[in-house]
CSV table of C-alpha atoms in Angstrom, one decimal:
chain,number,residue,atom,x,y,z
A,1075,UNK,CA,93.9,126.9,66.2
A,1076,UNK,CA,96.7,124.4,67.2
A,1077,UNK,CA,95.1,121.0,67.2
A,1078,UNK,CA,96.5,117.6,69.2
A,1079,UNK,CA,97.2,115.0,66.0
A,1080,UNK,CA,98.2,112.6,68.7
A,1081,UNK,CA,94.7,112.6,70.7
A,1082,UNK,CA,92.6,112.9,67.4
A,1083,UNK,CA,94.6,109.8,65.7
A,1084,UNK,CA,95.8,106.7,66.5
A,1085,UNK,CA,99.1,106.5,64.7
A,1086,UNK,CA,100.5,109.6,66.6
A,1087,UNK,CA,102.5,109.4,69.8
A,1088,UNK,CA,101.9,111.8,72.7
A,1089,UNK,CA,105.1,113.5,73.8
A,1090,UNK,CA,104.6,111.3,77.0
A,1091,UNK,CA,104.8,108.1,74.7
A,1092,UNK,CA,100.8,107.2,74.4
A,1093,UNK,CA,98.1,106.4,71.9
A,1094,UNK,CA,95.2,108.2,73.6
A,1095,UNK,CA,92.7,106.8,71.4
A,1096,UNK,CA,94.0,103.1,72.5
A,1097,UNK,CA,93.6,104.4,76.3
A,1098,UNK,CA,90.2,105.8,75.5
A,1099,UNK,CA,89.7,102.4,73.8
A,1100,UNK,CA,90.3,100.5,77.3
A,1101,UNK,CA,88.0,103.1,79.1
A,1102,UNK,CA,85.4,101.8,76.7
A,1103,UNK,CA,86.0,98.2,78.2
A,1104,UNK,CA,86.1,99.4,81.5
A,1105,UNK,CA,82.8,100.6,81.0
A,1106,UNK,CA,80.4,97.8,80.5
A,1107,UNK,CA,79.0,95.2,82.6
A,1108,UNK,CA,81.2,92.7,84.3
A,1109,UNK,CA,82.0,89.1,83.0
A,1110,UNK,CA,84.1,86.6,84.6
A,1111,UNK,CA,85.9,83.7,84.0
A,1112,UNK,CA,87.6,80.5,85.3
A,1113,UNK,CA,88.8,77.6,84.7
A,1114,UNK,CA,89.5,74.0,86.0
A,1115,UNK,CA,91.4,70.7,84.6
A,1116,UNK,CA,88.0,69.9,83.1
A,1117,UNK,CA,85.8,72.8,82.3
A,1118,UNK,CA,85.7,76.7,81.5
A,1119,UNK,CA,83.1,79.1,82.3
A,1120,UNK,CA,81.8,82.7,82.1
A,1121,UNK,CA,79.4,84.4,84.1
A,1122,UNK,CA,78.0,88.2,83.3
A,1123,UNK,CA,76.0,90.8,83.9
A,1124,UNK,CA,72.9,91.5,81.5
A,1125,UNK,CA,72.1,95.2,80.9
A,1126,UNK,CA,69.0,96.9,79.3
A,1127,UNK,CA,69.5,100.6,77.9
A,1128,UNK,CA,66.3,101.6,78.9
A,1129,UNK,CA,62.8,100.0,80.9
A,1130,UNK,CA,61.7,99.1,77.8
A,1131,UNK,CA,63.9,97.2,76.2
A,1132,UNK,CA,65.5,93.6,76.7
A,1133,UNK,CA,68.4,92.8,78.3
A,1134,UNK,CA,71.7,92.4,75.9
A,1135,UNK,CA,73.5,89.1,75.1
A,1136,UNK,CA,76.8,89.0,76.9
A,1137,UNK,CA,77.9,85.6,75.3
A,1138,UNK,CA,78.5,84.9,71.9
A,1139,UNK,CA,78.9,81.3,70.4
A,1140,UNK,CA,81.8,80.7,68.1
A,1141,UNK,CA,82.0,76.8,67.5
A,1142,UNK,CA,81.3,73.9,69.6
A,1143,UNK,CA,84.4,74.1,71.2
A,1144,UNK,CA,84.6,77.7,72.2
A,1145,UNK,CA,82.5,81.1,72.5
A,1146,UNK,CA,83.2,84.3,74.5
A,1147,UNK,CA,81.9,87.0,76.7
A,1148,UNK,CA,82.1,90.8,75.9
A,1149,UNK,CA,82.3,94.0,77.9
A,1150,UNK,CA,82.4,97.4,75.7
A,1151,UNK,CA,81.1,98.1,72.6
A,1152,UNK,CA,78.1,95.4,71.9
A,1153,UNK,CA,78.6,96.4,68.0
A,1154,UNK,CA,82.6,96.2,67.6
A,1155,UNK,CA,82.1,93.0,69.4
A,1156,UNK,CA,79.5,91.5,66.5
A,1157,UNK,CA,82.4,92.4,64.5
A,1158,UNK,CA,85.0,90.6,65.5
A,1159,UNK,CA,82.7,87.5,66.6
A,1160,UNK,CA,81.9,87.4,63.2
A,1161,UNK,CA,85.5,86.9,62.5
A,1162,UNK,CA,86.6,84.4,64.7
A,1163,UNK,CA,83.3,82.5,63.3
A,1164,UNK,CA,85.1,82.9,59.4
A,1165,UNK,CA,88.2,81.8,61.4
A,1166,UNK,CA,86.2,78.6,63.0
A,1167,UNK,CA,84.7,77.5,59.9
A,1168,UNK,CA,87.5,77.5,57.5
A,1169,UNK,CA,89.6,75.2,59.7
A,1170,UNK,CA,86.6,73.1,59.5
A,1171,UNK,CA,86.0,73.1,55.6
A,1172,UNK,CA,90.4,73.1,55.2
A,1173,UNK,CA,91.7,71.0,57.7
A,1174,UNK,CA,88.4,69.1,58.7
A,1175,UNK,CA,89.0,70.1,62.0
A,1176,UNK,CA,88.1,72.4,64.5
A,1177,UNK,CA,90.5,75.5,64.8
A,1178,UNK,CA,92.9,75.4,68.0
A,1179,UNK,CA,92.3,78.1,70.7
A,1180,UNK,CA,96.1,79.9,70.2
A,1181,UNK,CA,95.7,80.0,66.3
A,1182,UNK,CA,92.2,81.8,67.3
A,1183,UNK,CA,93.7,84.3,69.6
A,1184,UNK,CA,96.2,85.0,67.5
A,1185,UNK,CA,94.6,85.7,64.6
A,1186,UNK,CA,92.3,88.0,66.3
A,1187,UNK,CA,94.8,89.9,68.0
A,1188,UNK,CA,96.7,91.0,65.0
A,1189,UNK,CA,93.7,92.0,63.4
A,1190,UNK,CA,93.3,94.4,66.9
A,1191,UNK,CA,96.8,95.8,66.7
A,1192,UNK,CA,96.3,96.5,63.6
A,1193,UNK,CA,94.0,99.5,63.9
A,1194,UNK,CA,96.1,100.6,66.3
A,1195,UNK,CA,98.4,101.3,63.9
A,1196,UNK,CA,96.9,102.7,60.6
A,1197,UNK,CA,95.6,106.0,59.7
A,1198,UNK,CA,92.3,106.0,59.5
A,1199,UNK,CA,91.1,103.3,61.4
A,1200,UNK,CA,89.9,103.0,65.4
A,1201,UNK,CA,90.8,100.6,68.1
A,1202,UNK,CA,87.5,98.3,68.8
A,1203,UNK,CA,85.9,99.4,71.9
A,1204,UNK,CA,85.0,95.9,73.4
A,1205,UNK,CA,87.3,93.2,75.3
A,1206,UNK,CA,86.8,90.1,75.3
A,1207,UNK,CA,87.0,86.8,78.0
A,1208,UNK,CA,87.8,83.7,75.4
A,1209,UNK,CA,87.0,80.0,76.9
A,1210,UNK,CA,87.5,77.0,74.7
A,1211,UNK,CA,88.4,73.5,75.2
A,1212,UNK,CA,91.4,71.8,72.9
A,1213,UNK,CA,93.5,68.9,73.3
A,1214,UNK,CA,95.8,70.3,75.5
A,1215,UNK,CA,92.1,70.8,77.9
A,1216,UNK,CA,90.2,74.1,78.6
A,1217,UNK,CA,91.7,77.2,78.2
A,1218,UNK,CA,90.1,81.1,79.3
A,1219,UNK,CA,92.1,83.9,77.4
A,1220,UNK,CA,91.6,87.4,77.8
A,1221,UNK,CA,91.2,89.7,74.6
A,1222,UNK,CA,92.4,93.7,74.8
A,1223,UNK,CA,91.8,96.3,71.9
A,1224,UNK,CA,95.1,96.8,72.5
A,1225,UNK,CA,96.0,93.9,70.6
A,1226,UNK,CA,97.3,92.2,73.6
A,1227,UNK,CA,96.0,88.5,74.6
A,1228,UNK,CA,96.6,86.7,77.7
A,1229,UNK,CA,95.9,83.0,79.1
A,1230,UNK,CA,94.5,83.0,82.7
A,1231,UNK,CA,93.3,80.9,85.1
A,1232,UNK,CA,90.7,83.5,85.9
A,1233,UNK,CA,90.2,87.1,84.9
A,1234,UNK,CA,87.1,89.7,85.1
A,1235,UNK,CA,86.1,92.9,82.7
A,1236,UNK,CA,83.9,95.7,82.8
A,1237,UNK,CA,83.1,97.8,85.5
A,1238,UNK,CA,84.5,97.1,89.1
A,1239,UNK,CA,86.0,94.4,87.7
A,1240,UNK,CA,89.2,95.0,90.5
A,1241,UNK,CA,86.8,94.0,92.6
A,1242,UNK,CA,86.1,90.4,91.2
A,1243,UNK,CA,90.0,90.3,90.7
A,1244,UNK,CA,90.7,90.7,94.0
A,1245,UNK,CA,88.4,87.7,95.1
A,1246,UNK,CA,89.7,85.6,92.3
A,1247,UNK,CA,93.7,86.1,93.2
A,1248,UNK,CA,92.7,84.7,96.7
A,1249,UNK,CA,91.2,81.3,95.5
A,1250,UNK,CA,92.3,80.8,92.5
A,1251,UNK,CA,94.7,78.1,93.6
A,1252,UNK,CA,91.6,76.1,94.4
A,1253,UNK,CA,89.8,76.4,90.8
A,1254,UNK,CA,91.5,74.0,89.4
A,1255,UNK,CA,90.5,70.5,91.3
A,1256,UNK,CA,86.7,71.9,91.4
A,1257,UNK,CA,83.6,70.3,90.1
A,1258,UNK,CA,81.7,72.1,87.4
A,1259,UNK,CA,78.5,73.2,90.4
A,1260,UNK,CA,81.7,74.6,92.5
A,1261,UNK,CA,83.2,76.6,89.7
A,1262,UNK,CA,79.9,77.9,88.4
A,1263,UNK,CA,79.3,79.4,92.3
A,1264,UNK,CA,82.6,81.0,92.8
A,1265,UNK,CA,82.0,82.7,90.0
A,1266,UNK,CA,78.5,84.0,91.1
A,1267,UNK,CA,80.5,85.1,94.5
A,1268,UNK,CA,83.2,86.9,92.1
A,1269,UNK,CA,80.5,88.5,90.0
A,1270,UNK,CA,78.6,90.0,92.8
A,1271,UNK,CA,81.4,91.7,94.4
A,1272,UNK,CA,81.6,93.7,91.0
A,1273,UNK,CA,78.2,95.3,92.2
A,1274,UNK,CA,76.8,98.1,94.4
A,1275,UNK,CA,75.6,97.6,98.2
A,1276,UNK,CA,72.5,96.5,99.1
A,1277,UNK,CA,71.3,95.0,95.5
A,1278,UNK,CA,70.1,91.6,94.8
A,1279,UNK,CA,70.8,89.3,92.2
A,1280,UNK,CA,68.1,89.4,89.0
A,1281,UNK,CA,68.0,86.0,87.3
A,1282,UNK,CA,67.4,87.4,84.1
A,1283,UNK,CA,70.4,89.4,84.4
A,1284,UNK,CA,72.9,86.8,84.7
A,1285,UNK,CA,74.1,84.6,81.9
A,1286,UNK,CA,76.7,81.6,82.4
A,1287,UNK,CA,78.6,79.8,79.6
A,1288,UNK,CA,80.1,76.4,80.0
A,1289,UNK,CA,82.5,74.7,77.9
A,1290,UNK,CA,83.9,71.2,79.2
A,1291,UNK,CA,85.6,67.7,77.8
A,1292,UNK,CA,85.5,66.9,74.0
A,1293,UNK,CA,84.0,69.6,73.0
A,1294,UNK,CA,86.6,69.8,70.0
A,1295,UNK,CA,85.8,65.8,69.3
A,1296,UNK,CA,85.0,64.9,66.0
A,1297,UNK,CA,81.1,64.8,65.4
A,1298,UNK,CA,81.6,60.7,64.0
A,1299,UNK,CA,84.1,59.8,67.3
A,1300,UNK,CA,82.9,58.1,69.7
A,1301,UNK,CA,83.8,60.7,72.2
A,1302,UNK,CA,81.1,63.3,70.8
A,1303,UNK,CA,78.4,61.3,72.8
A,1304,UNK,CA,79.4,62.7,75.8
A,1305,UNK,CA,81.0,66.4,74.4
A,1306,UNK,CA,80.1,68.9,76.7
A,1307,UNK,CA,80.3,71.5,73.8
A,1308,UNK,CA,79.5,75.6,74.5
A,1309,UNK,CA,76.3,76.2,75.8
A,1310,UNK,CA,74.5,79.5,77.1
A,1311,UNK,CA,72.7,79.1,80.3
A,1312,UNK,CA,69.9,81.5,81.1
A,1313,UNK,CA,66.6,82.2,83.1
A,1314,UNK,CA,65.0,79.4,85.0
A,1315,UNK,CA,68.4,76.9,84.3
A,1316,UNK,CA,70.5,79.4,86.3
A,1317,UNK,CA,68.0,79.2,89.6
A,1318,UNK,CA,69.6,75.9,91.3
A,1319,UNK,CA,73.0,77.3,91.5
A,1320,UNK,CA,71.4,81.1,92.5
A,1321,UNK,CA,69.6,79.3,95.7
A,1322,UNK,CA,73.0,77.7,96.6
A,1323,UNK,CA,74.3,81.1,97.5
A,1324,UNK,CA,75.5,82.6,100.7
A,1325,UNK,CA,73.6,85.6,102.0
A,1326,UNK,CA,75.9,88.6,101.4
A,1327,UNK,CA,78.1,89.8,104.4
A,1328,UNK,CA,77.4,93.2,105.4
A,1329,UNK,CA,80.8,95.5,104.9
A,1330,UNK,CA,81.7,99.3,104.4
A,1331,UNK,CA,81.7,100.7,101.1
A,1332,UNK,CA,86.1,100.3,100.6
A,1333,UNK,CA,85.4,99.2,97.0
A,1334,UNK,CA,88.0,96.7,98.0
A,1335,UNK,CA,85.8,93.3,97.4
A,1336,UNK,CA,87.2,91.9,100.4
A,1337,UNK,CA,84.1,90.3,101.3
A,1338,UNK,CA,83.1,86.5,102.2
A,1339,UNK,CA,81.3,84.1,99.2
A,1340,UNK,CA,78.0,84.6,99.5
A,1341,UNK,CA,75.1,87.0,99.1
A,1342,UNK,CA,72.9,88.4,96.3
A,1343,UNK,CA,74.1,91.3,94.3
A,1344,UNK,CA,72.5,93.1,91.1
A,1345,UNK,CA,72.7,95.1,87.6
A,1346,UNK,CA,74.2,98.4,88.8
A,1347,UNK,CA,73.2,102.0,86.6
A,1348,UNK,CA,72.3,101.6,82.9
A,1349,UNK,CA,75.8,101.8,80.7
A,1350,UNK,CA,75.5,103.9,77.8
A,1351,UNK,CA,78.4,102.4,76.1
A,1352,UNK,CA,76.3,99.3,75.1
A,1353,UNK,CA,74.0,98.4,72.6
C-alpha cells in the first residue's frame, strides 16, 4: 500500500511545501490551556489556566522556574516541556559556574531554539509538542519572548497560547500601547481581563486555576550587590495570594457567542473542557 513519507516523517516535504508533523506539532500548542503575557518598562508577567485531567487529580503546574531572573509558562505537551525546562536550567547554571553570571535572555532563546529546529530536521526525531511564553529581566530590563516547536522565537510586548488564545490577542493588540507605563497591580489585571476572554460564556473564575508569575527590577543582580536587597526575582503566585487582584475585577459584560473577544475588562471566566494533550 502507498504510504505518505512526508506526513509520517519530519524531514520530508509535502508536494505543497509542508512538514505535517511540525503543523501537527503547533496543533499540539494550540491545544492546551491559555497563558498570557505582558510586559512593562519595569516588570514581566504570566498568567494561565490550571487544568486537571480528571476529578481526581490536581491541577498541573503551568509555570516553571528557570533562575532568579527568568522562568516560563507552557501550553502543549506538559512532558516535552520538563524537557526542555530542564535544558534551559543546564543553560542557566553553567553561565553561573563559567562566567559567574547569570545567562542573558537572547543567548537563552537562542540556544533553545536551535535545539527545536533541530528535530525538525533529522530523521528520526519529533518536533516538541509544547510552546512556550519566556519572561526574564536583564540589563537591557524585562523582556517576554515567545517559544514555537517550530524553532521560531519572538520578543513581544504581549502574546497569548493555548486554546482561544485569538481571543486574548485580540484584547491585547487594543491596549497594548498602554502596558508599558503600568504599575505591577495594573499589569497583573489586564492580564486576568485577557485570560478570561480565552474562556467559554457563562463560567467563573476558579482561584485555584489561575497561576501568575512575576519577574521585575534586579532580578539578574548579583546575590553580594547591593541591589539584590530589593530584586524582585521570579516568583509563582497561587491560591489565596492571587484573591486581592481577582476581587478587583469587573463583572463580565454580557455578549453573543462571535468568539471574537471583543468584550470590555472585566468579569469572571473559568477552566473550560479537560485537555487530553496535558499531563
Amino acid at each position: 500500500m502507498f504510504r505518505n513519507t512526508y506526513d509520517s516523517e519530519n524531514t520530508v516535504f509535502s508536494p505543497q511545501g509542508r512538514l505535517h508533523q511540525v503543523e501537527y506539532a503547533l496543533e499540539a500548542v494550540k491545544q492546551g490551556s491559555a497563558v498570557v503575557g505582558l510586559r512593562s518598562k519595569t516588570h514581566a508577567i504570566l498568567v494561565a489556566l490550571k487544568r486537571a485531567p480528571s476529578e481526581l487529580a490536581s491541577y498541573q503546574k503551568k509555570m516553571l522556574r528557570i533562575d532568579n531572573h527568568v522562568g516560563m509558562g507552557f501550553a502543549g505537551l506538559t512532558s516535552d516541556a520538563r524537557v526542555l525546562s530542564n535544558y534551559m536550567r543546564q543553560l542557566s547554571l553553567s553561565s553561573r559556574v563559567v562566567y559567574s553570571r547569570p545567562i542573558p535572555l537572547s543567548r537563552l532563546i537562542s540556544a533553545l531554539s536551535d535545539r527545536a529546529q533541530l528535530n525538525t530536521m533529522q530523521y528520526g526525531k519529533r518536533p516538541y509538542g509544547v510552546g512556550f511564553l519566556v519572561i526574564g529581566v536583564d540589563g537591557t530590563g524585562p523582556h517576554l519572548y515567545e517559544f514555537s516547536p517550530t524553532g521560531n522565537c519572538f520578543e513581544y510586548y504581549a502574546m497569548a497560547l493555548g486554546a482561544r488564545s485569538q481571543s486574548a490577542k485580540t484584547f491585547l493588540e487594543r491596549r497594548h500601547e498602554t502596558f508599558a507605563e503600568m504599575s505591577l497591580d495594573d499589569l497583573v489585571l489586564q492580564g486576568l481581563y485577557a485570560l478570561r476572554d480565552t474562556l467559554q460564556q457563562g463560567k467563573d473564575l476558579e482561584l485555584d486555576a489561575i497561576s501568575l508569575s512575576i519577574v521585575g527590577p534586579h532580578a539578574d543582580a548579583d546575590s553580594k550587590s547591593p541591589e539584590s536587597r530589593n530584586a524582585e526575582k521570579f516568583k509563582i503566585v497561587e491560591g489565596e495570594d492571587l484573591k486581592h487582584w481577582l476581587n478587583r475585577l469587573e463583572p463580565r459584560q454580557s455578549q453573543a457567542p462571535t468568539g471574537t473577544g471583543d468584550t470590555a475588562p472585566g468579569g469572571n471566566a473559568t477552566v473550560g473542557e479537560v485537555e487530553p494533550m496535558e499531563e
